[in-house]
Short mmCIF file of C-alpha atoms in Angstrom, two decimals:
data_model
loop_
_atom_site.label_atom_id
_atom_site.label_comp_id
_atom_site.label_asym_id
_atom_site.label_seq_id
_atom_site.Cartn_x
_atom_site.Cartn_y
_atom_site.Cartn_z
CA UNK A 1285 98.31 20.02 32.81
CA UNK A 1286 94.94 21.40 33.97
CA UNK A 1287 94.98 23.93 31.12
CA UNK A 1288 95.66 21.16 28.61
CA UNK A 1289 92.77 19.14 29.99
CA UNK A 1290 90.45 22.14 29.74
CA UNK A 1291 91.56 22.79 26.17
CA UNK A 1292 90.90 19.16 25.31
CA UNK A 1293 87.42 19.32 26.85
CA UNK A 1294 86.71 22.52 24.94
CA UNK A 1295 87.90 20.89 21.75
CA UNK A 1296 85.70 17.86 22.29
CA UNK A 1297 82.69 20.05 23.05
CA UNK A 1298 83.31 22.08 19.89
CA UNK A 1299 83.62 18.94 17.78
CA UNK A 1300 80.41 17.54 19.28
CA UNK A 1301 78.69 20.87 18.61
CA UNK A 1302 79.87 20.90 15.01
CA UNK A 1303 78.44 17.40 14.64
CA UNK A 1304 75.15 18.72 16.13
CA UNK A 1305 75.21 21.59 13.64
CA UNK A 1306 75.91 19.23 10.73
CA UNK A 1307 73.02 17.01 11.75
CA UNK A 1308 70.67 19.97 12.11
CA UNK A 1309 71.45 21.62 8.78
CA UNK A 1310 71.15 18.35 6.89
CA UNK A 1311 68.01 17.21 8.72
CA UNK A 1312 64.62 16.89 7.07
CA UNK A 1313 63.22 19.68 9.27
CA UNK A 1314 61.60 22.72 7.72
CA UNK A 1315 64.04 25.49 6.91
CA UNK A 1316 62.81 27.85 9.66
CA UNK A 1317 63.22 25.22 12.35
CA UNK A 1318 66.56 24.21 10.90
CA UNK A 1319 67.83 27.79 11.07
CA UNK A 1320 66.56 28.30 14.59
CA UNK A 1321 68.18 25.07 15.81
CA UNK A 1322 71.45 25.98 14.08
CA UNK A 1323 71.40 29.34 15.86
CA UNK A 1324 70.87 27.54 19.18
CA UNK A 1325 73.89 25.35 18.46
CA UNK A 1326 76.05 28.45 17.88
CA UNK A 1327 74.74 30.28 20.93
CA UNK A 1328 75.24 27.15 23.03
CA UNK A 1329 78.79 26.69 21.80
CA UNK A 1330 79.83 30.21 22.73
CA UNK A 1331 77.43 30.88 25.64
CA UNK A 1332 75.72 33.80 23.94
CA UNK A 1333 72.22 34.43 25.33
CA UNK A 1334 71.13 36.84 22.59
CA UNK A 1335 71.63 36.35 18.88
CA UNK A 1336 69.98 36.80 15.53
CA UNK A 1337 70.30 35.15 12.13
CA UNK A 1338 69.73 37.29 9.05
CA UNK A 1339 69.25 36.55 5.38
CA UNK A 1340 70.43 39.04 2.78
CA UNK A 1341 67.77 40.54 0.55
CA UNK A 1342 69.73 41.75 -2.49
CA UNK A 1343 66.79 43.72 -3.89
CA UNK A 1344 66.46 45.79 -0.74
CA UNK A 1345 70.15 45.76 0.21
CA UNK A 1346 69.09 44.65 3.65
CA UNK A 1347 69.81 41.87 6.07
CA UNK A 1348 66.41 40.60 7.20
CA UNK A 1349 65.92 38.72 10.46
CA UNK A 1350 65.13 35.03 9.98
CA UNK A 1351 65.25 33.87 13.57
CA UNK A 1352 66.61 35.06 16.87
CA UNK A 1353 67.24 33.93 20.40
CA UNK A 1354 66.71 35.85 23.64
CA UNK A 1355 65.53 39.05 21.94
CA UNK A 1356 61.98 40.27 22.39
CA UNK A 1357 60.10 42.24 19.74
CA UNK A 1358 62.81 41.67 17.17
CA UNK A 1359 60.43 40.79 14.33
CA UNK A 1360 61.00 42.92 11.27
CA UNK A 1361 64.48 44.00 12.37
CA UNK A 1362 66.71 44.65 9.41
CA UNK A 1363 70.23 45.89 8.83
CA UNK A 1364 71.16 48.16 5.95
CA UNK A 1365 74.02 46.71 3.95
CA UNK A 1366 75.31 48.58 0.96
CA UNK A 1367 77.54 46.94 -1.61
CA UNK A 1368 80.61 48.82 -0.38
CA UNK A 1369 80.19 47.23 3.06
CA UNK A 1370 79.78 43.76 1.58
CA UNK A 1371 83.01 44.26 -0.35
CA UNK A 1372 84.74 45.24 2.87
CA UNK A 1373 83.55 42.16 4.78
CA UNK A 1374 85.89 39.24 5.15
CA UNK A 1375 84.07 36.03 4.34
CA UNK A 1376 82.60 34.24 7.35
CA UNK A 1377 84.90 36.14 9.66
CA UNK A 1378 83.70 37.56 13.00
CA UNK A 1379 83.56 41.33 13.01
CA UNK A 1380 83.69 43.23 16.27
CA UNK A 1381 80.88 45.74 16.17
CA UNK A 1382 82.15 47.78 19.10
CA UNK A 1383 85.39 48.43 17.23
CA UNK A 1384 83.43 49.88 14.36
CA UNK A 1385 81.39 52.43 16.24
CA UNK A 1386 82.68 55.31 14.18
CA UNK A 1387 82.12 53.87 10.75
CA UNK A 1388 79.05 54.59 8.66
CA UNK A 1389 77.87 50.94 8.63
CA UNK A 1390 77.51 51.01 12.41
CA UNK A 1391 75.98 54.48 12.43
CA UNK A 1392 73.36 53.55 9.84
CA UNK A 1393 72.34 50.52 11.88
CA UNK A 1394 73.00 51.69 15.43
CA UNK A 1395 69.36 51.27 16.46
CA UNK A 1396 69.16 47.68 15.15
CA UNK A 1397 72.46 46.73 16.81
CA UNK A 1398 71.29 48.28 20.07
CA UNK A 1399 68.00 46.37 19.94
CA UNK A 1400 69.87 43.14 19.24
CA UNK A 1401 72.53 44.00 21.84
CA UNK A 1402 74.92 42.86 19.13
CA UNK A 1403 78.62 42.67 19.85
CA UNK A 1404 79.81 40.49 16.99
CA UNK A 1405 78.68 40.29 13.38
CA UNK A 1406 79.65 37.38 11.17
CA UNK A 1407 78.98 38.02 7.47
CA UNK A 1408 77.93 34.77 5.80
CA UNK A 1409 79.27 33.99 2.35
CA UNK A 1410 78.46 30.87 0.30
CA UNK A 1411 81.34 30.72 -2.16
CA UNK A 1412 81.50 34.39 -3.17
CA UNK A 1413 77.89 35.23 -2.63
CA UNK A 1414 76.87 37.27 0.40
CA UNK A 1415 73.87 35.41 1.83
CA UNK A 1416 73.35 36.66 5.35
CA UNK A 1417 74.84 37.31 8.75
CA UNK A 1418 74.84 36.15 12.33
CA UNK A 1419 74.67 38.76 15.07
CA UNK A 1420 75.93 37.60 18.43
CA UNK A 1421 75.40 39.43 21.71
CA UNK A 1422 77.58 39.56 24.79
CA UNK A 1423 78.92 36.21 26.01
CA UNK A 1424 77.92 34.99 29.47
CA UNK A 1425 81.57 34.31 30.17
CA UNK A 1426 82.21 38.04 29.52
CA UNK A 1427 85.37 36.99 27.64
CA UNK A 1428 86.39 37.91 24.11
CA UNK A 1429 86.74 35.29 21.44
CA UNK A 1430 90.07 33.50 21.44
CA UNK A 1431 91.86 32.87 18.18
CA UNK A 1432 90.82 29.24 18.19
CA UNK A 1433 87.21 30.24 18.90
CA UNK A 1434 87.24 32.65 15.98
CA UNK A 1435 88.43 29.80 13.78
CA UNK A 1436 85.58 27.62 15.04
CA UNK A 1437 83.15 30.46 14.39
CA UNK A 1438 84.42 30.62 10.79
CA UNK A 1439 83.71 26.91 10.32
CA UNK A 1440 80.24 27.32 11.83
CA UNK A 1441 79.61 30.38 9.68
CA UNK A 1442 80.54 28.62 6.42
CA UNK A 1443 78.21 25.75 7.23
CA UNK A 1444 75.34 28.11 8.05
CA UNK A 1445 76.07 30.17 4.93
CA UNK A 1446 75.65 27.11 2.73
CA UNK A 1447 72.42 26.18 4.49
CA UNK A 1448 71.09 29.71 4.09
CA UNK A 1449 72.11 29.73 0.45
CA UNK A 1450 70.41 26.38 -0.20
CA UNK A 1451 67.29 27.52 1.61
CA UNK A 1452 67.05 30.71 -0.44
CA UNK A 1453 67.52 28.67 -3.63
CA UNK A 1454 64.84 26.29 -2.40
CA UNK A 1455 62.50 29.20 -1.65
CA UNK A 1456 63.13 30.67 -5.11
CA UNK A 1457 62.34 27.32 -6.76
CA UNK A 1458 59.25 26.91 -4.56
CA UNK A 1459 58.04 30.40 -5.50
CA UNK A 1460 58.67 29.65 -9.16
CA UNK A 1461 56.75 26.38 -8.90
CA UNK A 1462 53.84 28.19 -7.22
CA UNK A 1463 53.96 30.87 -9.90
CA UNK A 1464 53.91 28.22 -12.62
CA UNK A 1465 51.02 26.45 -10.91
CA UNK A 1466 49.05 29.70 -10.89
CA UNK A 1467 49.85 30.30 -14.55
CA UNK A 1468 48.80 26.75 -15.35
CA UNK A 1469 45.53 27.18 -13.46
CA UNK A 1470 44.84 30.45 -15.26
CA UNK A 1471 45.56 28.84 -18.61
CA UNK A 1472 43.33 25.93 -17.69
CA UNK A 1473 40.49 28.31 -16.87
CA UNK A 1474 41.00 30.13 -20.15
CA UNK A 1475 41.11 26.79 -21.96
CA UNK A 1476 37.91 25.62 -20.31
CA UNK A 1477 36.17 28.94 -20.93
CA UNK A 1478 37.17 28.83 -24.60
CA UNK A 1479 35.91 25.28 -24.96
CA UNK A 1480 32.65 26.19 -23.20
CA UNK A 1481 32.27 29.09 -25.60
CA UNK A 1482 32.78 26.69 -28.51
CA UNK A 1483 30.21 24.32 -27.04
CA UNK A 1484 27.73 27.18 -26.72
CA UNK A 1485 28.40 28.13 -30.35
CA UNK A 1486 27.82 24.53 -31.45
CA UNK A 1487 24.56 24.23 -29.55
CA UNK A 1488 23.36 27.64 -30.68
CA UNK A 1489 23.30 26.42 -34.26
CA UNK A 1490 20.38 24.17 -33.52
CA UNK A 1491 17.59 25.77 -31.50
CA UNK A 1492 16.55 22.39 -30.15
CA UNK A 1493 19.95 21.40 -28.85
CA UNK A 1494 20.68 24.34 -26.56
CA UNK A 1495 23.04 23.16 -23.78
CA UNK A 1496 23.11 19.67 -25.31
CA UNK A 1497 26.94 19.54 -25.32
CA UNK A 1498 27.11 20.69 -21.72
CA UNK A 1499 24.62 18.02 -20.59
CA UNK A 1500 26.38 15.26 -22.56
CA UNK A 1501 29.67 16.35 -20.93
CA UNK A 1502 28.07 16.18 -17.46
CA UNK A 1503 26.46 12.76 -18.06
CA UNK A 1504 29.76 11.41 -19.33
CA UNK A 1505 31.54 12.75 -16.23
CA UNK A 1506 29.00 10.96 -14.01
CA UNK A 1507 29.72 7.60 -15.66
CA UNK A 1508 33.49 8.12 -15.77
CA UNK A 1509 33.55 8.97 -12.06
CA UNK A 1510 31.48 5.90 -11.24
CA UNK A 1511 34.04 3.86 -13.19
CA UNK A 1512 36.70 5.44 -10.93
CA UNK A 1513 38.55 7.12 -13.76
CA UNK A 1514 41.43 9.37 -12.74
CA UNK A 1515 40.67 13.12 -12.41
CA UNK A 1516 42.57 13.95 -15.60
CA UNK A 1517 40.72 11.28 -17.58
CA UNK A 1518 37.39 12.57 -16.26
CA UNK A 1519 38.39 16.05 -17.37
CA UNK A 1520 39.24 14.60 -20.81
CA UNK A 1521 35.81 13.05 -21.32
CA UNK A 1522 34.19 16.26 -20.09
CA UNK A 1523 36.03 18.19 -22.81
CA UNK A 1524 35.12 15.52 -25.38
CA UNK A 1525 31.48 15.90 -24.34
CA UNK A 1526 31.61 19.66 -24.81
CA UNK A 1527 33.19 19.36 -28.26
CA UNK A 1528 31.64 16.17 -29.63
CA UNK A 1529 29.37 18.04 -32.04
CA UNK A 1530 31.87 20.71 -33.13
CA UNK A 1531 31.59 19.36 -36.70
CA UNK A 1532 28.00 20.60 -36.80
CA UNK A 1533 29.38 24.13 -37.11
CA UNK A 1534 30.18 23.24 -40.72
CA UNK A 1535 26.79 21.63 -41.45
CA UNK A 1536 24.13 23.90 -42.90
CA UNK A 1537 21.97 25.43 -40.15
CA UNK A 1538 18.82 24.98 -42.23
CA UNK A 1539 19.47 21.30 -42.46
CA UNK A 1540 20.03 20.92 -38.70
CA UNK A 1541 16.80 22.71 -37.93
CA UNK A 1542 14.72 21.10 -40.69
CA UNK A 1543 11.48 19.83 -39.20
CA UNK A 1544 10.43 17.54 -42.02
CA UNK A 1545 11.77 14.10 -42.82
CA UNK A 1546 15.28 14.31 -44.20
CA UNK A 1547 16.27 12.86 -47.55
CA UNK A 1548 18.98 10.17 -47.71
CA UNK A 1549 21.49 12.75 -48.96
CA UNK A 1550 20.62 15.12 -46.14
CA UNK A 1551 21.05 12.33 -43.59
CA UNK A 1552 24.45 11.56 -45.11
CA UNK A 1553 25.38 15.23 -44.82
CA UNK A 1554 24.48 15.34 -41.13
CA UNK A 1555 26.33 12.08 -40.56
CA UNK A 1556 29.50 13.84 -41.68
CA UNK A 1557 29.70 15.81 -38.44
CA UNK A 1558 31.79 13.31 -36.36
CA UNK A 1559 34.40 13.15 -39.12
CA UNK A 1560 34.40 16.95 -39.42
CA UNK A 1561 34.71 17.20 -35.64
CA UNK A 1562 37.71 14.89 -35.87
CA UNK A 1563 39.26 16.94 -38.69
CA UNK A 1564 38.94 20.13 -36.66
CA UNK A 1565 40.06 18.72 -33.32
CA UNK A 1566 42.92 16.55 -34.55
CA UNK A 1567 44.85 19.78 -35.24
CA UNK A 1568 44.78 20.56 -31.53
CA UNK A 1569 47.24 19.00 -29.13
CA UNK A 1570 44.97 18.30 -26.17
CA UNK A 1571 46.51 17.72 -22.73
CA UNK A 1572 43.95 14.92 -22.30
CA UNK A 1573 44.29 11.54 -23.95
CA UNK A 1574 41.79 10.25 -26.53
CA UNK A 1575 39.52 13.31 -26.73
CA UNK A 1576 39.67 13.19 -30.51
CA UNK A 1577 38.92 9.44 -30.60
CA UNK A 1578 35.90 9.86 -28.31
CA UNK A 1579 34.54 12.68 -30.47
CA UNK A 1580 35.06 10.91 -33.80
CA UNK A 1581 33.35 7.71 -32.74
CA UNK A 1582 30.46 8.85 -30.55
CA UNK A 1583 27.99 7.67 -33.22
CA UNK A 1584 29.53 4.22 -33.58
CA UNK A 1585 27.45 1.25 -32.38
CA UNK A 1586 28.38 -1.98 -30.66
CA UNK A 1587 27.02 -4.00 -33.61
CA UNK A 1588 29.19 -2.13 -36.13
CA UNK A 1589 26.37 -0.29 -37.89
CA UNK A 1590 27.30 3.16 -36.64
CA UNK A 1591 29.35 5.89 -38.34
CA UNK A 1592 31.78 7.12 -39.58
CA UNK A 1593 33.98 3.99 -39.40
CA UNK A 1594 31.44 1.23 -38.61
CA UNK A 1595 33.63 0.05 -35.74
CA UNK A 1596 32.48 -2.93 -33.66
CA UNK A 1597 32.68 -3.50 -29.93
CA UNK A 1598 36.24 -4.64 -29.40
CA UNK A 1599 37.48 -1.57 -31.27
CA UNK A 1600 35.42 0.88 -29.25
CA UNK A 1601 36.96 2.44 -26.14
CA UNK A 1602 35.04 2.95 -22.91
CA UNK A 1603 35.13 6.68 -23.56
CA UNK A 1604 33.40 6.26 -26.91
CA UNK A 1605 30.78 3.98 -25.34
CA UNK A 1606 30.15 6.50 -22.53
CA UNK A 1607 29.75 9.39 -24.94
CA UNK A 1608 27.41 7.32 -27.15
CA UNK A 1609 25.00 6.62 -24.26
CA UNK A 1610 25.24 10.16 -22.89
CA UNK A 1611 24.59 11.71 -26.33
CA UNK A 1612 21.67 9.46 -27.19
CA UNK A 1613 20.08 9.74 -23.73
CA UNK A 1614 20.15 13.54 -23.91
CA UNK A 1615 18.75 13.46 -27.45
CA UNK A 1616 15.88 11.27 -26.20
CA UNK A 1617 15.05 13.40 -23.16
CA UNK A 1618 14.99 16.72 -25.06
CA UNK A 1619 12.70 17.97 -27.79
CA UNK A 1620 14.01 17.68 -31.34
CA UNK A 1621 12.78 19.11 -34.63
CA UNK A 1622 11.79 15.67 -35.77
CA UNK A 1623 10.05 14.42 -32.58
CA UNK A 1624 8.74 15.20 -29.12
CA UNK A 1625 10.92 14.48 -26.14
CA UNK A 1626 10.54 11.14 -24.42
CA UNK A 1627 9.64 10.81 -20.77
CA UNK A 1628 12.47 9.62 -18.52
CA UNK A 1629 10.74 6.25 -18.19
CA UNK A 1630 10.51 5.81 -21.99
CA UNK A 1631 14.05 7.05 -22.57
CA UNK A 1632 15.45 4.52 -20.13
CA UNK A 1633 13.40 1.74 -21.73
CA UNK A 1634 14.71 2.86 -25.13
CA UNK A 1635 18.34 2.70 -23.94
CA UNK A 1636 17.59 -0.71 -22.45
CA UNK A 1637 16.09 -1.87 -25.75
CA UNK A 1638 19.23 -0.89 -27.62
CA UNK A 1639 21.64 -2.68 -25.29
CA UNK A 1640 24.04 -4.95 -27.11
CA UNK A 1641 23.27 -3.37 -30.48
CA UNK A 1642 23.71 0.39 -30.08
CA UNK A 1643 24.96 0.63 -26.51
CA UNK A 1644 27.43 -1.34 -24.45
CA UNK A 1645 25.85 -3.34 -21.60
CA UNK A 1646 28.53 -2.67 -19.00
CA UNK A 1647 28.74 1.09 -19.59
CA UNK A 1648 24.95 1.43 -19.77
CA UNK A 1649 24.62 -0.48 -16.49
CA UNK A 1650 26.97 2.03 -14.87
CA UNK A 1651 24.88 4.87 -16.33
CA UNK A 1652 21.71 3.35 -14.83
CA UNK A 1653 23.43 2.83 -11.48
CA UNK A 1654 24.61 6.45 -11.30
CA UNK A 1655 21.16 7.74 -12.09
CA UNK A 1656 19.71 5.42 -9.44
CA UNK A 1657 22.24 6.74 -6.88
CA UNK A 1658 21.48 10.35 -7.82
CA UNK A 1659 17.74 9.79 -7.38
CA UNK A 1660 18.39 8.22 -3.97
CA UNK A 1661 20.60 11.21 -3.04
CA UNK A 1662 23.67 9.03 -2.65
CA UNK A 1663 25.86 11.24 -4.82
CA UNK A 1664 26.85 14.65 -3.49
CA UNK A 1665 27.39 16.37 -6.79
CA UNK A 1666 24.67 15.03 -9.08
CA UNK A 1667 25.51 15.36 -12.76
CA UNK A 1668 22.43 13.91 -14.52
CA UNK A 1669 19.41 14.61 -12.33
CA UNK A 1670 19.63 18.45 -12.33
CA UNK A 1671 19.17 18.43 -16.13
CA UNK A 1672 16.10 16.18 -16.25
CA UNK A 1673 12.46 17.23 -16.02
CA UNK A 1674 11.19 16.80 -12.49
CA UNK A 1675 7.84 15.30 -13.55
CA UNK A 1676 8.82 11.66 -13.06
CA UNK A 1677 7.91 9.39 -10.17
CA UNK A 1678 11.17 8.47 -8.41
CA UNK A 1679 9.72 5.17 -7.13
CA UNK A 1680 8.72 4.03 -10.61
CA UNK A 1681 12.05 5.09 -12.14
CA UNK A 1682 14.03 3.47 -9.33
CA UNK A 1683 12.08 0.23 -9.74
CA UNK A 1684 12.70 0.30 -13.49
CA UNK A 1685 16.41 0.97 -13.02
CA UNK A 1686 16.66 -1.81 -10.44
CA UNK A 1687 15.01 -4.31 -12.73
CA UNK A 1688 17.19 -3.31 -15.73
CA UNK A 1689 20.43 -3.49 -13.74
CA UNK A 1690 19.38 -6.78 -12.14
CA UNK A 1691 18.72 -8.20 -15.60
CA UNK A 1692 22.13 -6.96 -16.78
CA UNK A 1693 23.83 -8.70 -13.86
CA UNK A 1694 22.85 -12.14 -15.15
CA UNK B 1044 61.67 15.79 21.79
CA UNK B 1045 60.66 12.27 22.79
CA UNK B 1046 62.89 11.96 25.75
CA UNK B 1047 62.46 15.21 27.62
CA UNK B 1048 60.13 16.43 30.33
CA UNK B 1049 60.09 18.92 33.15
CA UNK B 1050 59.05 18.34 36.76
CA UNK B 1051 58.28 21.30 39.00
CA UNK B 1052 58.07 21.88 42.74
CA UNK B 1053 57.17 25.33 43.95
CA UNK B 1054 56.53 26.81 47.33
CA UNK B 1055 56.11 30.46 48.32
CA UNK B 1056 58.92 32.37 46.70
CA UNK B 1057 60.91 29.40 45.38
CA UNK B 1058 60.66 26.93 42.54
CA UNK B 1059 62.59 23.74 41.82
CA UNK B 1060 62.79 22.83 38.15
CA UNK B 1061 63.87 19.32 37.20
CA UNK B 1062 64.75 18.73 33.55
CA UNK B 1063 64.41 15.04 32.78
CA UNK B 1064 65.97 13.07 29.95
CA UNK B 1065 67.70 14.52 26.90
CA UNK B 1066 68.17 18.27 26.71
CA UNK B 1067 69.24 18.34 23.09
CA UNK B 1068 66.69 20.03 20.88
CA UNK B 1069 64.28 22.95 20.64
CA UNK B 1070 61.79 21.15 22.88
CA UNK B 1071 64.03 22.22 25.77
CA UNK B 1072 63.03 25.84 25.13
CA UNK B 1073 60.19 25.10 27.56
CA UNK B 1074 62.74 25.30 30.36
CA UNK B 1075 63.45 28.92 29.50
CA UNK B 1076 59.80 29.86 29.17
CA UNK B 1077 58.88 28.02 32.41
CA UNK B 1078 61.60 29.92 34.23
CA UNK B 1079 60.39 33.23 32.82
CA UNK B 1080 56.80 32.46 33.82
CA UNK B 1081 57.89 32.10 37.48
CA UNK B 1082 59.90 35.31 37.28
CA UNK B 1083 56.82 37.08 35.95
CA UNK B 1084 54.79 35.72 38.87
CA UNK B 1085 57.30 37.28 41.21
CA UNK B 1086 59.13 34.07 42.13
CA UNK B 1087 62.78 34.95 41.71
CA UNK B 1088 64.48 32.04 43.48
CA UNK B 1089 65.05 29.13 41.16
CA UNK B 1090 66.74 25.79 41.77
CA UNK B 1091 67.52 23.54 38.86
CA UNK B 1092 67.96 19.96 39.96
CA UNK B 1093 69.87 18.07 37.27
CA UNK B 1094 69.68 14.58 38.81
CA UNK B 1095 67.43 13.26 36.00
CA UNK B 1096 69.09 15.04 33.09
CA UNK B 1097 70.77 12.35 31.04
CA UNK B 1098 72.22 14.23 28.10
CA UNK B 1099 73.16 17.79 27.28
CA UNK B 1100 74.43 19.18 23.99
CA UNK B 1101 75.10 22.65 22.60
CA UNK B 1102 71.37 23.28 22.03
CA UNK B 1103 70.69 22.41 25.68
CA UNK B 1104 73.62 24.58 26.75
CA UNK B 1105 72.04 27.44 24.79
CA UNK B 1106 68.79 26.97 26.72
CA UNK B 1107 70.60 27.17 30.09
CA UNK B 1108 72.54 30.19 28.84
CA UNK B 1109 69.16 31.79 28.16
CA UNK B 1110 67.90 30.89 31.64
CA UNK B 1111 70.93 32.47 33.26
CA UNK B 1112 70.43 35.60 31.15
CA UNK B 1113 66.77 35.79 32.23
CA UNK B 1114 67.81 35.40 35.87
CA UNK B 1115 70.22 38.30 35.48
CA UNK B 1116 67.59 40.46 33.80
CA UNK B 1117 64.96 39.70 36.46
CA UNK B 1118 67.54 40.03 39.24
CA UNK B 1119 66.75 36.52 40.38
CA UNK B 1120 68.80 33.86 42.12
CA UNK B 1121 69.64 30.65 40.32
CA UNK B 1122 71.10 27.52 41.88
CA UNK B 1123 72.20 24.32 40.17
CA UNK B 1124 72.18 21.05 42.08
CA UNK B 1125 72.85 17.35 41.56
CA UNK B 1126 74.91 17.95 38.43
CA UNK B 1127 76.94 15.16 36.87
CA UNK B 1128 80.58 16.08 36.44
CA UNK B 1129 80.44 15.91 32.66
CA UNK B 1130 77.66 18.52 32.60
CA UNK B 1131 79.29 20.70 35.22
CA UNK B 1132 82.44 20.77 33.08
CA UNK B 1133 80.39 22.10 30.16
CA UNK B 1134 78.76 24.78 32.35
CA UNK B 1135 82.16 25.80 33.73
CA UNK B 1136 83.66 25.92 30.28
CA UNK B 1137 80.88 28.14 28.98
CA UNK B 1138 81.09 30.53 31.95
CA UNK B 1139 77.57 29.72 33.05
CA UNK B 1140 78.61 28.81 36.59
CA UNK B 1141 80.00 32.34 37.07
CA UNK B 1142 76.39 33.47 37.41
CA UNK B 1143 74.84 30.63 39.43
CA UNK B 1144 75.41 28.96 42.78
CA UNK B 1145 76.22 25.27 42.48
CA UNK B 1146 75.24 22.86 45.26
CA UNK B 1147 75.63 19.15 45.61
CA UNK B 1148 72.08 18.55 46.85
CA UNK B 1149 68.77 20.27 46.25
CA UNK B 1150 68.12 20.78 49.98
CA UNK B 1151 71.34 22.73 50.40
CA UNK B 1152 70.28 25.07 47.62
CA UNK B 1153 66.82 25.50 49.12
CA UNK B 1154 68.27 26.29 52.54
CA UNK B 1155 70.67 28.75 50.95
CA UNK B 1156 67.88 30.52 49.07
CA UNK B 1157 65.59 30.59 52.13
CA UNK B 1158 68.19 32.68 53.88
CA UNK B 1159 68.23 35.16 50.98
CA UNK B 1160 65.86 38.08 50.56
#
């Protein structure tokens, strides 16, 4: 009667422990903690003070320690497992190490088994794949495993094998994702570098527009950020800024650098560049939306008198409007073949004068606000200010910007 | 572990460790490390008073298995007191009580250990 009661208690404890194990291996904990807790469940079930859990590294033919209990300085412990041994293992079945003292598997790993004080090895198989092993030390009860206990160990081992298998799959996927991320980042850098090189080539065609594309891209980024565009959209307008004049590569260099007044035909020729830019860029599948649209229409005007399509306000996107202001502002604040550069004060007044005809009020107001913030040092990474001449009076410019933006608010 | 803490009482060569609440996850490892810290300080007589331990599972059992093993390695003396029957049954079943002295009350264990060298 007493024996039956003890068996029943043991059975209940084992069931409860299996429930604990099930909860642990399916929990949201990190895999390392999950494995450690699972090992504690097993060692608690069978009163084993020392144990180790190993994962199989197929490339190295080694069992590598994942976690252990009660063993000091066990880090880096591994067990040599050749294919012939794996074939000899019975799936998830406890294996008495002391009975195998004379075989080559034990001899090869005698030092590791001694360090782990291992008495029992349970090879872990998920389906037919060898995934790891549990090494158990001497039991506190000093008893050997009963038949029923060996059966319980098999159940525990299959559950841990599946967890180990899933975790190694998860790790593989995670590594692959990280690898892909790195590749993507590298490609992005190459992409950016290539585009920058193109921008430099575009600007090099006209001696007066050196770095123009880069500055337009930066100014556009400043406005887009102020408008709280998403990072990818900001990147898109940056690229559009760098490439907006790519069509000029096709225009005759002599014409671009001609100092005298241009004839009507020559003006028409230069005006072809947004369409040419579009023709070149529309062949490329950009990862950013609307780059091609921004580039094609950066010379359009709110009043519909721009080129190439004479689009009016409702048909112009914010990106186009941003690029239009950024492009014109940079043209005004740098020296051109046909005129001297304007002072910052005059350039801002010129933009203000063209509001509602050439430039969009709302976008221009944002441009003024960003510049104001940059002058006041309210923006960490200034995009416009570093490219402007430093000979202006910040108080005068700030006052001007305040009065323009106040006027625009009405 | 939200529901677990340890209370300690130590004097001279003896320490009383009181696990409180649920001993059912890795947070209970602190019991093992606390025990080892006392052994390292030269205190080898340990009483574990279970009166406030509400729940014990296989993870907790593993922790106590570890404490017993440490006691054996450090040649210490370990006494359990105030254990609920349900927990004592688990310790008996796992063979843990073969290596510890079990007393009903903490004072009995302390008196027993005081008489030991």
